[in-house]
Amino acid sequence: MSFDIKIMNHMKIKFLKTLTLAIILSIGLSAKAYVFESEGIYYDLISEEGTTVEVTHTYGSPYFGDITIPAYVYDAYKKRKFKVVSIGDNAFSLCEVTSIIISEGITSICNSAFKGCESLTSVTIPDDVTSIGLYAFSGCKRLSSIMLPDELMYIGSGAFQYCYQLASVTIPNKVTSIGSAAFEYCNKLTSITIPDGVESISSYTFRGCTGLTSVIMPAGITNIDDYAFQDCSGLTYIKIPEGVISIGSYAFSGCSRLTYIIIPSGLTSISSYAFSDCAGLTSITIPDGVKSIGSFAFTGCTGLESVKILDGVTSIGYCAFTRCLKITSVTIGVNVKKIEYGAFDECTSILEIRIFNPVPPKCNSSLSGVNKSNCILYVPQGTKEAYSKDPVWGEFFNFNIVEFETGGVNDIRSQEVKVTAIDNVIRITGSDDNEIISVYGANCQQIYKGKDKTIEVPTSGLYLVKIAGKVYKMMVNFF
């Protein structure tokens, strides 16, 4: 009896898959049906007078097993030979194919071509392919690697979304566009290099890639969109190119192991939740180019100890640093005019706030979590009275408001230079942006000289880092 039930259940599953495929094909797809069949594969004429065809879906039994798509196909009815140039929309969607070999001459893989092919483990793509469409391989859960062709220029939205086993992919240099969610939830992907022609990281592109530990972005990147790297919990550091002008909402949210990040000087805004719940961050410097810090931008960064907001920022958003439980030091630049409600809520460990604006910034319960009886408020020379009379800043006990002489936040940055190493990267924080940095390896041989604050070194060992006339010793160990 149980054997009969298993057979019935199997038949139901097969029926549901076929029914689902039929529904997909009947909604929003091309109205054309297949023109002819050859060796179990169906083809549509791209034009009646043409000599080219594309692989299409079948309304009968779904494709299954190992499939080889030929470069040319012969139609016995028309007695003509056709060139195969593309794999059409939904051609193999939800089919139980296990391997695909695409012959030379085929130039495009269209939308959802292999979507939901859960048994697919191997794909061979020829060099002629220049575009991979929307959701082309989405949900191919067993696909572990894929070699993208050198001529590829376009990767559509969701192209490899939910390919949970995909551990290795190299994006070719000619690619100029990577669609949103292209590699979303590729959990086993460990490293990615974005080619030079790409100008923006689209929304959701690498969201949920928990195994991702290395991302290299080209200098031409200008935008990192919403959710681009959300929940990439394996990332420990990332260098954002100097050309980036905006970081979207939730772009790095939930990157819990991210310990170090350089925010470029050209950045103009940090959107809401951009770095929320990055528990590994210990310090952050907001550069001069940034005008505003969005709501909840750094909320839940529970390891954050030091915050420096340089002179370009004019406003700090709602709950921007709330629940940053370990912050002890906050520096606020001269142009900050408004600090929104709850900006430092639950920041109970703050011991020092150094503010450079002679006019007390407007606050609305933004400091409600700060222990004002234990925190020293440093204010510019001659402004103690103004801060004492302010309804919010005045909550600090009078003896905890101390005046100091200042020329701006930028003048104190070089006093706190730190040199650290993670894996094969030496990182410098606290140095002036224009400071020349020199790195020396074995036998005092110079291996780097420049202004970059993240320097990759070739081998493990002792390195000397020279900054502003001071020399720092740094032992680097990696495998």
Short mmCIF file of C-alpha atoms in Angstrom, two decimals:
data_model
loop_
_atom_site.label_atom_id
_atom_site.label_comp_id
_atom_site.label_asym_id
_atom_site.label_seq_id
_atom_site.Cartn_x
_atom_site.Cartn_y
_atom_site.Cartn_z
CA MET A 1 0.00 0.00 0.00
CA SER A 2 2.79 2.42 0.96
CA PHE A 3 4.48 1.67 -2.39
CA ASP A 4 1.31 2.68 -4.26
CA ILE A 5 1.11 5.89 -2.22
CA LYS A 6 4.72 6.74 -3.13
CA ILE A 7 3.96 6.22 -6.81
CA MET A 8 0.86 8.39 -6.53
CA ASN A 9 2.80 11.13 -4.73
CA HIS A 10 5.52 11.01 -7.38
CA MET A 11 2.91 11.29 -10.12
CA LYS A 12 1.33 14.26 -8.33
CA ILE A 13 4.69 16.04 -8.12
CA LYS A 14 5.36 15.42 -11.82
CA PHE A 15 1.87 16.67 -12.66
CA LEU A 16 2.25 19.81 -10.54
CA LYS A 17 5.60 20.63 -12.15
CA THR A 18 4.13 20.23 -15.62
CA LEU A 19 1.07 22.29 -14.63
CA THR A 20 3.25 25.02 -13.13
CA LEU A 21 5.37 25.13 -16.26
CA ALA A 22 2.26 25.40 -18.42
CA ILE A 23 0.94 28.29 -16.31
CA ILE A 24 4.27 30.12 -16.52
CA LEU A 25 4.35 29.68 -20.27
CA SER A 26 0.79 30.92 -20.68
CA ILE A 27 1.30 34.16 -18.72
CA GLY A 28 3.43 36.94 -20.10
CA LEU A 29 5.37 34.85 -22.59
CA SER A 30 5.64 35.13 -26.31
CA ALA A 31 2.55 33.98 -28.10
CA LYS A 32 4.53 31.96 -30.60
CA ALA A 33 4.60 28.16 -30.36
CA TYR A 34 7.43 25.88 -31.41
CA VAL A 35 7.85 25.54 -35.14
CA PHE A 36 9.62 22.22 -35.26
CA GLU A 37 11.35 19.59 -33.18
CA SER A 38 14.70 17.97 -33.76
CA GLU A 39 16.19 15.23 -31.58
CA GLY A 40 13.93 16.09 -28.67
CA ILE A 41 14.61 19.85 -28.65
CA TYR A 42 12.06 22.39 -29.88
CA TYR A 43 12.91 25.49 -31.93
CA ASP A 44 11.18 28.71 -32.92
CA LEU A 45 11.98 30.69 -36.02
CA ILE A 46 13.22 34.14 -35.03
CA SER A 47 11.66 35.43 -38.27
CA GLU A 48 9.73 33.69 -41.02
CA GLU A 49 12.14 34.75 -43.72
CA GLY A 50 15.20 34.22 -41.57
CA THR A 51 17.66 31.40 -41.19
CA THR A 52 18.07 31.59 -37.41
CA VAL A 53 16.17 29.96 -34.59
CA GLU A 54 16.09 29.88 -30.81
CA VAL A 55 15.53 26.98 -28.46
CA THR A 56 12.04 27.11 -27.01
CA HIS A 57 9.95 25.37 -24.38
CA THR A 58 7.73 22.38 -24.91
CA TYR A 59 4.11 22.03 -23.91
CA GLY A 60 4.59 18.30 -23.56
CA SER A 61 6.89 16.44 -21.17
CA PRO A 62 9.59 18.75 -19.71
CA TYR A 63 13.18 18.38 -20.84
CA PHE A 64 15.30 16.13 -18.64
CA GLY A 65 18.76 14.57 -18.36
CA ASP A 66 21.87 15.70 -20.24
CA ILE A 67 21.21 18.21 -23.02
CA THR A 68 23.47 19.38 -25.85
CA ILE A 69 22.25 22.36 -27.82
CA PRO A 70 23.69 22.25 -31.36
CA ALA A 71 25.04 25.15 -33.40
CA TYR A 72 22.86 24.16 -36.37
CA VAL A 73 19.63 22.20 -36.67
CA TYR A 74 17.81 20.66 -39.65
CA ASP A 75 14.06 20.93 -40.12
CA ALA A 76 12.94 17.82 -42.00
CA TYR A 77 9.55 19.35 -42.87
CA LYS A 78 10.92 22.52 -44.45
CA LYS A 79 14.07 20.71 -45.54
CA ARG A 80 16.18 23.60 -44.34
CA LYS A 81 19.15 24.07 -42.07
CA PHE A 82 18.93 26.75 -39.38
CA LYS A 83 21.53 28.41 -37.20
CA VAL A 84 20.76 28.32 -33.46
CA VAL A 85 21.54 31.75 -31.95
CA SER A 86 19.76 31.87 -28.60
CA ILE A 87 18.06 29.96 -25.81
CA GLY A 88 14.61 31.49 -25.48
CA ASP A 89 12.66 32.70 -22.47
CA ASN A 90 11.74 29.87 -20.07
CA ALA A 91 13.08 27.30 -22.54
CA PHE A 92 14.17 24.85 -19.81
CA SER A 93 12.44 26.45 -16.82
CA LEU A 94 11.56 23.94 -14.07
CA CYS A 95 12.93 21.05 -16.13
CA GLU A 96 14.89 18.15 -14.65
CA VAL A 97 17.99 18.64 -16.76
CA THR A 98 21.30 17.60 -15.19
CA SER A 99 23.85 19.08 -17.60
CA ILE A 100 23.82 21.56 -20.45
CA ILE A 101 26.36 21.96 -23.25
CA ILE A 102 25.74 25.04 -25.39
CA SER A 103 27.48 24.97 -28.76
CA GLU A 104 29.57 27.75 -30.31
CA GLY A 105 27.65 30.41 -32.21
CA ILE A 106 24.86 30.86 -29.67
CA THR A 107 25.01 34.48 -28.45
CA SER A 108 22.33 34.87 -25.79
CA ILE A 109 20.70 33.03 -22.90
CA CYS A 110 17.31 34.64 -22.42
CA ASN A 111 15.15 35.35 -19.38
CA SER A 112 14.46 32.43 -17.03
CA ALA A 113 16.00 30.04 -19.55
CA PHE A 114 17.07 27.55 -16.86
CA LYS A 115 15.18 28.95 -13.89
CA GLY A 116 14.34 26.37 -11.25
CA CYS A 117 16.39 23.55 -12.80
CA GLU A 118 17.18 22.10 -9.39
CA SER A 119 19.01 19.05 -10.78
CA LEU A 120 21.38 21.06 -12.99
CA THR A 121 25.01 20.55 -11.94
CA SER A 122 27.01 21.45 -15.05
CA VAL A 123 26.77 24.15 -17.72
CA THR A 124 29.13 24.78 -20.62
CA ILE A 125 28.71 28.26 -22.14
CA PRO A 126 30.56 29.16 -25.37
CA ASP A 127 32.64 32.31 -25.84
CA ASP A 128 30.05 33.77 -28.23
CA VAL A 129 27.46 34.40 -25.52
CA THR A 130 27.27 38.14 -24.76
CA SER A 131 24.21 38.29 -22.51
CA ILE A 132 22.62 36.22 -19.76
CA GLY A 133 19.02 37.28 -19.15
CA LEU A 134 16.90 37.90 -16.09
CA TYR A 135 16.71 34.91 -13.70
CA ALA A 136 18.42 32.74 -16.32
CA PHE A 137 19.84 30.30 -13.74
CA SER A 138 17.86 31.38 -10.68
CA GLY A 139 17.12 28.50 -8.32
CA CYS A 140 19.65 26.09 -9.84
CA LYS A 141 20.40 24.81 -6.37
CA ARG A 142 23.00 22.18 -7.32
CA LEU A 143 25.05 24.30 -9.69
CA SER A 144 28.47 24.59 -7.98
CA SER A 145 30.56 26.39 -10.60
CA ILE A 146 30.19 28.08 -13.95
CA MET A 147 32.69 29.48 -16.43
CA LEU A 148 31.37 32.71 -17.89
CA PRO A 149 32.61 33.50 -21.43
CA ASP A 150 35.10 36.29 -22.11
CA GLU A 151 32.71 38.07 -24.50
CA LEU A 152 29.93 38.36 -21.91
CA MET A 153 28.77 41.97 -21.43
CA TYR A 154 25.46 41.71 -19.57
CA ILE A 155 24.28 39.71 -16.53
CA GLY A 156 20.57 40.18 -15.88
CA SER A 157 18.74 40.66 -12.62
CA GLY A 158 18.51 37.50 -10.53
CA ALA A 159 20.61 35.59 -13.08
CA PHE A 160 22.21 33.31 -10.45
CA GLN A 161 19.91 34.06 -7.53
CA TYR A 162 19.45 31.15 -5.08
CA CYS A 163 22.29 29.11 -6.57
CA TYR A 164 23.15 27.89 -3.08
CA GLN A 165 26.05 25.66 -4.12
CA LEU A 166 27.73 28.17 -6.45
CA ALA A 167 31.22 28.53 -4.96
CA SER A 168 33.22 29.90 -7.85
CA VAL A 169 32.49 32.44 -10.57
CA THR A 170 34.70 34.87 -12.47
CA ILE A 171 33.01 37.89 -13.98
CA PRO A 172 34.62 38.63 -17.37
CA ASN A 173 36.29 41.99 -17.99
CA LYS A 174 33.84 43.00 -20.74
CA VAL A 175 30.83 42.92 -18.41
CA THR A 176 29.43 46.45 -17.97
CA SER A 177 26.09 45.68 -16.33
CA ILE A 178 25.19 43.36 -13.46
CA GLY A 179 21.49 43.38 -12.64
CA SER A 180 19.89 43.54 -9.22
CA ALA A 181 19.96 40.35 -7.14
CA ALA A 182 22.22 38.71 -9.73
CA PHE A 183 24.03 36.61 -7.11
CA GLU A 184 21.61 36.95 -4.21
CA TYR A 185 21.88 34.15 -1.63
CA CYS A 186 24.78 32.39 -3.33
CA ASN A 187 25.84 31.21 0.13
CA LYS A 188 29.05 29.43 -0.90
CA LEU A 189 30.49 32.19 -3.06
CA THR A 190 33.76 33.21 -1.37
CA SER A 191 35.27 35.96 -3.51
CA ILE A 192 34.24 38.29 -6.28
CA THR A 193 36.04 40.81 -8.47
CA ILE A 194 33.89 43.42 -10.20
CA PRO A 195 35.30 44.32 -13.66
CA ASP A 196 36.36 47.86 -14.55
CA GLY A 197 33.42 48.59 -16.85
CA VAL A 198 30.80 48.26 -14.10
CA GLU A 199 29.76 51.64 -12.64
CA SER A 200 27.28 50.61 -9.96
CA ILE A 201 26.54 47.69 -7.67
CA SER A 202 22.81 47.16 -8.10
CA SER A 203 20.30 46.51 -5.35
CA TYR A 204 20.43 43.06 -3.71
CA THR A 205 23.30 41.95 -5.98
CA PHE A 206 25.18 40.00 -3.30
CA ARG A 207 22.62 40.00 -0.47
CA GLY A 208 22.85 36.94 1.74
CA CYS A 209 26.18 35.71 0.32
CA THR A 210 27.26 34.59 3.78
CA GLY A 211 30.43 32.86 2.55
CA LEU A 212 31.76 35.94 0.76
CA THR A 213 35.06 37.03 2.32
CA SER A 214 36.63 39.16 -0.42
CA VAL A 215 35.17 41.83 -2.71
CA ILE A 216 37.28 43.89 -5.10
CA MET A 217 35.53 46.85 -6.69
CA PRO A 218 36.99 48.93 -9.55
CA ALA A 219 37.81 52.62 -9.32
CA GLY A 220 34.93 53.48 -11.65
CA ILE A 221 32.18 52.44 -9.26
CA THR A 222 30.00 55.44 -8.35
CA ASN A 223 27.02 53.89 -6.53
CA ILE A 224 26.41 51.02 -4.17
CA ASP A 225 22.67 50.54 -4.17
CA ASP A 226 20.18 49.40 -1.53
CA TYR A 227 20.79 45.99 0.07
CA ALA A 228 23.78 45.33 -2.24
CA PHE A 229 25.81 43.43 0.39
CA GLN A 230 23.22 42.96 3.14
CA ASP A 231 23.92 39.99 5.44
CA CYS A 232 27.29 39.16 3.88
CA SER A 233 28.36 37.99 7.31
CA GLY A 234 31.70 36.57 6.11
CA LEU A 235 33.12 39.94 5.01
CA THR A 236 35.82 41.22 7.36
CA TYR A 237 36.93 44.28 5.42
CA ILE A 238 36.05 46.11 2.27
CA LYS A 239 37.59 49.01 0.41
CA ILE A 240 35.04 51.33 -1.15
CA PRO A 241 36.50 53.11 -4.22
CA GLU A 242 37.11 56.85 -4.04
CA GLY A 243 34.65 57.47 -6.87
CA VAL A 244 31.63 56.20 -4.90
CA ILE A 245 29.25 59.09 -4.17
CA SER A 246 26.34 57.23 -2.56
CA ILE A 247 25.77 54.16 -0.40
CA GLY A 248 22.18 52.93 -0.39
CA SER A 249 19.89 51.82 2.40
CA TYR A 250 20.90 48.53 4.07
CA ALA A 251 23.86 48.29 1.65
CA PHE A 252 26.12 46.63 4.26
CA SER A 253 23.54 45.93 6.96
CA GLY A 254 24.15 42.72 8.87
CA CYS A 255 27.78 42.33 7.77
CA SER A 256 28.47 41.23 11.32
CA ARG A 257 32.17 40.37 10.88
CA LEU A 258 33.10 43.56 9.09
CA THR A 259 35.86 45.02 11.25
CA TYR A 260 37.31 47.66 8.99
CA ILE A 261 35.97 49.88 6.26
CA ILE A 262 37.29 53.00 4.54
CA ILE A 263 34.56 55.42 3.55
CA PRO A 264 35.77 57.41 0.51
CA SER A 265 36.19 61.17 0.68
CA GLY A 266 33.95 61.66 -2.38
CA LEU A 267 30.91 60.11 -0.69
CA THR A 268 28.07 62.61 -0.26
CA SER A 269 25.49 60.62 1.70
CA ILE A 270 25.11 57.55 3.86
CA SER A 271 21.56 56.23 3.58
CA SER A 272 19.38 54.76 6.29
CA TYR A 273 20.52 51.45 7.81
CA ALA A 274 23.56 51.42 5.49
CA PHE A 275 25.88 49.86 8.10
CA SER A 276 23.35 48.75 10.70
CA ASP A 277 24.19 45.66 12.77
CA CYS A 278 27.84 45.59 11.66
CA ALA A 279 28.81 44.29 15.08
CA GLY A 280 32.51 43.87 14.23
CA LEU A 281 33.19 47.54 13.45
CA THR A 282 35.27 49.20 16.18
CA SER A 283 35.78 52.68 14.73
CA ILE A 284 34.38 54.81 11.95
CA THR A 285 35.35 58.13 10.39
CA ILE A 286 32.78 59.99 8.33
CA PRO A 287 34.76 61.97 5.70
CA ASP A 288 34.36 65.62 4.77
CA GLY A 289 32.36 64.95 1.60
CA VAL A 290 29.42 63.40 3.46
CA LYS A 291 26.66 65.92 4.13
CA SER A 292 24.20 63.75 6.02
CA ILE A 293 24.09 60.49 7.96
CA GLY A 294 20.80 58.65 7.43
CA SER A 295 18.42 57.26 10.01
CA PHE A 296 19.65 54.09 11.74
CA ALA A 297 22.80 54.22 9.56
CA PHE A 298 24.98 52.57 12.24
CA THR A 299 22.35 51.28 14.63
CA GLY A 300 23.26 48.02 16.36
CA CYS A 301 27.02 48.31 15.69
CA THR A 302 27.63 46.87 19.13
CA GLY A 303 31.43 46.74 18.80
CA LEU A 304 31.81 50.38 17.76
CA GLU A 305 34.03 52.30 20.21
CA SER A 306 35.00 55.49 18.39
CA VAL A 307 33.08 57.78 16.03
CA LYS A 308 34.58 60.74 14.17
CA ILE A 309 32.22 62.91 12.14
CA LEU A 310 34.27 65.35 10.06
CA ASP A 311 33.45 68.90 9.11
CA GLY A 312 31.33 68.27 5.99
CA VAL A 313 28.39 66.66 7.82
CA THR A 314 25.46 68.98 8.58
CA SER A 315 22.96 66.52 10.10
CA ILE A 316 22.96 63.23 11.97
CA GLY A 317 19.84 61.18 11.29
CA TYR A 318 17.19 59.66 13.50
CA CYS A 319 18.63 56.84 15.68
CA ALA A 320 21.81 56.89 13.56
CA PHE A 321 23.99 55.33 16.29
CA THR A 322 21.37 53.86 18.60
CA ARG A 323 22.33 50.61 20.40
CA CYS A 324 26.06 51.17 19.80
CA LEU A 325 26.71 49.98 23.31
CA LYS A 326 30.51 50.27 23.40
CA ILE A 327 31.04 53.77 22.02
CA THR A 328 33.30 55.69 24.40
CA SER A 329 34.34 58.63 22.21
CA VAL A 330 32.37 60.80 19.75
CA THR A 331 33.79 63.68 17.71
CA ILE A 332 31.30 65.95 15.93
CA GLY A 333 32.42 68.38 13.21
CA VAL A 334 31.95 72.14 13.06
CA ASN A 335 29.09 72.11 10.52
CA VAL A 336 26.71 69.72 12.28
CA LYS A 337 23.60 71.80 12.89
CA LYS A 338 21.04 69.15 13.77
CA ILE A 339 21.15 65.83 15.59
CA GLU A 340 17.88 63.95 15.20
CA TYR A 341 15.88 62.14 17.85
CA GLY A 342 17.56 59.07 19.38
CA ALA A 343 20.80 59.48 17.41
CA PHE A 344 22.84 58.17 20.36
CA ASP A 345 20.08 56.38 22.24
CA GLU A 346 21.29 53.48 24.43
CA CYS A 347 24.94 54.56 23.97
CA THR A 348 25.53 54.24 27.70
CA SER A 349 29.34 53.87 27.50
CA ILE A 350 30.11 57.29 26.01
CA LEU A 351 32.72 59.02 28.17
CA GLU A 352 33.62 61.91 25.87
CA ILE A 353 31.85 64.04 23.28
CA ARG A 354 34.03 66.57 21.45
CA ILE A 355 31.98 69.03 19.41
CA PHE A 356 33.43 71.72 17.17
CA ASN A 357 30.38 73.86 16.36
CA PRO A 358 30.37 77.12 18.40
CA VAL A 359 26.58 77.13 18.08
CA PRO A 360 24.97 74.20 19.94
CA PRO A 361 23.39 71.86 17.32
CA LYS A 362 19.65 71.40 17.62
CA CYS A 363 18.80 68.20 19.43
CA ASN A 364 15.57 66.38 20.10
CA SER A 365 16.26 63.79 22.80
CA SER A 366 19.20 62.67 20.64
CA LEU A 367 21.41 62.11 23.69
CA SER A 368 18.85 60.37 25.89
CA GLY A 369 21.02 57.27 26.32
CA VAL A 370 24.17 59.13 27.34
CA ASN A 371 25.12 59.15 31.04
CA LYS A 372 25.59 62.90 31.30
CA SER A 373 26.92 62.79 34.84
CA ASN A 374 29.82 60.60 33.70
CA CYS A 375 30.48 61.99 30.21
CA ILE A 376 32.69 65.02 29.50
CA LEU A 377 31.41 67.42 26.88
CA TYR A 378 34.24 69.29 25.13
CA VAL A 379 33.08 72.51 23.44
CA PRO A 380 34.94 75.29 21.55
CA GLN A 381 36.63 78.05 23.51
CA GLY A 382 34.15 80.68 24.73
CA THR A 383 30.98 78.57 24.12
CA LYS A 384 30.50 76.89 27.52
CA GLU A 385 27.76 79.30 28.55
CA ALA A 386 25.83 78.77 25.29
CA TYR A 387 25.94 74.99 25.71
CA SER A 388 25.02 75.20 29.42
CA LYS A 389 21.88 77.20 28.59
CA ASP A 390 20.77 74.87 25.79
CA PRO A 391 17.79 72.70 26.88
CA VAL A 392 19.53 69.45 25.77
CA TRP A 393 23.26 70.15 26.02
CA GLY A 394 22.62 71.87 29.34
CA GLU A 395 21.67 68.50 30.83
CA PHE A 396 25.39 67.82 31.20
CA PHE A 397 26.46 68.82 34.68
CA ASN A 398 28.21 72.19 34.53
CA PHE A 399 31.54 70.78 35.69
CA ASN A 400 31.45 68.20 32.85
CA ILE A 401 31.46 70.88 30.13
CA VAL A 402 35.05 71.76 29.22
CA GLU A 403 36.25 74.33 26.68
CA PHE A 404 39.11 73.66 24.25
CA GLU A 405 40.90 75.46 21.41
CA THR A 406 40.25 74.03 17.96
CA GLY A 407 40.68 74.54 14.25
CA GLY A 408 38.32 71.76 13.18
CA VAL A 409 38.08 67.98 13.37
CA ASN A 410 40.61 67.54 10.58
CA ASP A 411 43.32 68.99 12.81
CA ILE A 412 43.16 66.13 15.31
CA ARG A 413 42.98 63.13 12.98
CA SER A 414 46.71 62.48 12.76
CA GLN A 415 47.06 62.24 16.54
CA GLU A 416 45.51 58.77 16.65
CA VAL A 417 47.24 56.78 13.90
CA LYS A 418 46.67 53.02 14.21
CA VAL A 419 48.24 50.25 12.15
CA THR A 420 46.57 46.82 12.11
CA ALA A 421 46.62 43.68 9.96
CA ILE A 422 43.93 41.20 8.98
CA ASP A 423 44.98 38.33 6.73
CA ASN A 424 47.36 39.77 4.10
CA VAL A 425 46.17 43.37 4.37
CA ILE A 426 47.80 46.10 6.45
CA ARG A 427 45.36 48.87 7.40
CA ILE A 428 46.06 52.40 8.57
CA THR A 429 43.49 54.52 10.38
CA GLY A 430 43.71 58.03 11.78
CA SER A 431 46.30 59.37 9.32
CA ASP A 432 45.68 62.42 7.17
CA ASP A 433 44.26 61.66 3.73
CA ASN A 434 47.27 63.21 1.96
CA GLU A 435 49.87 61.49 4.14
CA ILE A 436 52.45 59.41 2.24
CA ILE A 437 52.65 55.85 3.58
CA SER A 438 55.67 53.60 3.01
CA VAL A 439 55.79 49.86 3.72
CA TYR A 440 59.04 47.90 3.96
CA GLY A 441 59.46 44.13 3.99
CA ALA A 442 62.42 41.83 4.53
CA ASN A 443 65.87 43.42 4.22
CA CYS A 444 64.18 46.86 4.45
CA GLN A 445 63.05 46.57 0.83
CA GLN A 446 60.25 49.05 0.04
CA ILE A 447 57.15 47.26 -1.26
CA TYR A 448 54.71 50.17 -1.23
CA LYS A 449 54.66 53.96 -1.28
CA GLY A 450 51.52 56.02 -1.67
CA LYS A 451 48.35 57.29 0.01
CA ASP A 452 46.35 54.06 0.08
CA LYS A 453 45.33 53.04 3.59
CA THR A 454 44.81 49.37 2.77
CA ILE A 455 47.95 47.65 1.51
CA GLU A 456 48.13 44.01 0.48
CA VAL A 457 51.44 42.30 1.32
CA PRO A 458 52.76 39.23 -0.54
CA THR A 459 53.86 36.97 2.34
CA SER A 460 53.64 36.50 6.08
CA GLY A 461 56.35 38.20 8.12
CA LEU A 462 57.47 41.40 9.81
CA TYR A 463 56.77 44.69 8.03
CA LEU A 464 57.71 48.28 8.80
CA VAL A 465 55.14 50.99 8.14
CA LYS A 466 56.35 54.59 7.96
CA ILE A 467 53.80 57.40 8.43
CA ALA A 468 54.51 61.06 9.17
CA GLY A 469 58.05 60.35 10.30
CA LYS A 470 57.01 57.52 12.64
CA VAL A 471 57.76 53.83 12.07
CA TYR A 472 55.36 51.07 13.13
CA LYS A 473 56.27 47.38 13.28
CA MET A 474 53.57 45.00 12.08
CA MET A 475 53.65 41.19 12.10
CA VAL A 476 51.44 39.72 9.39
CA ASN A 477 50.35 36.08 9.48
CA PHE A 478 48.10 34.48 6.88
CA PHE A 479 47.76 31.22 5.02
#
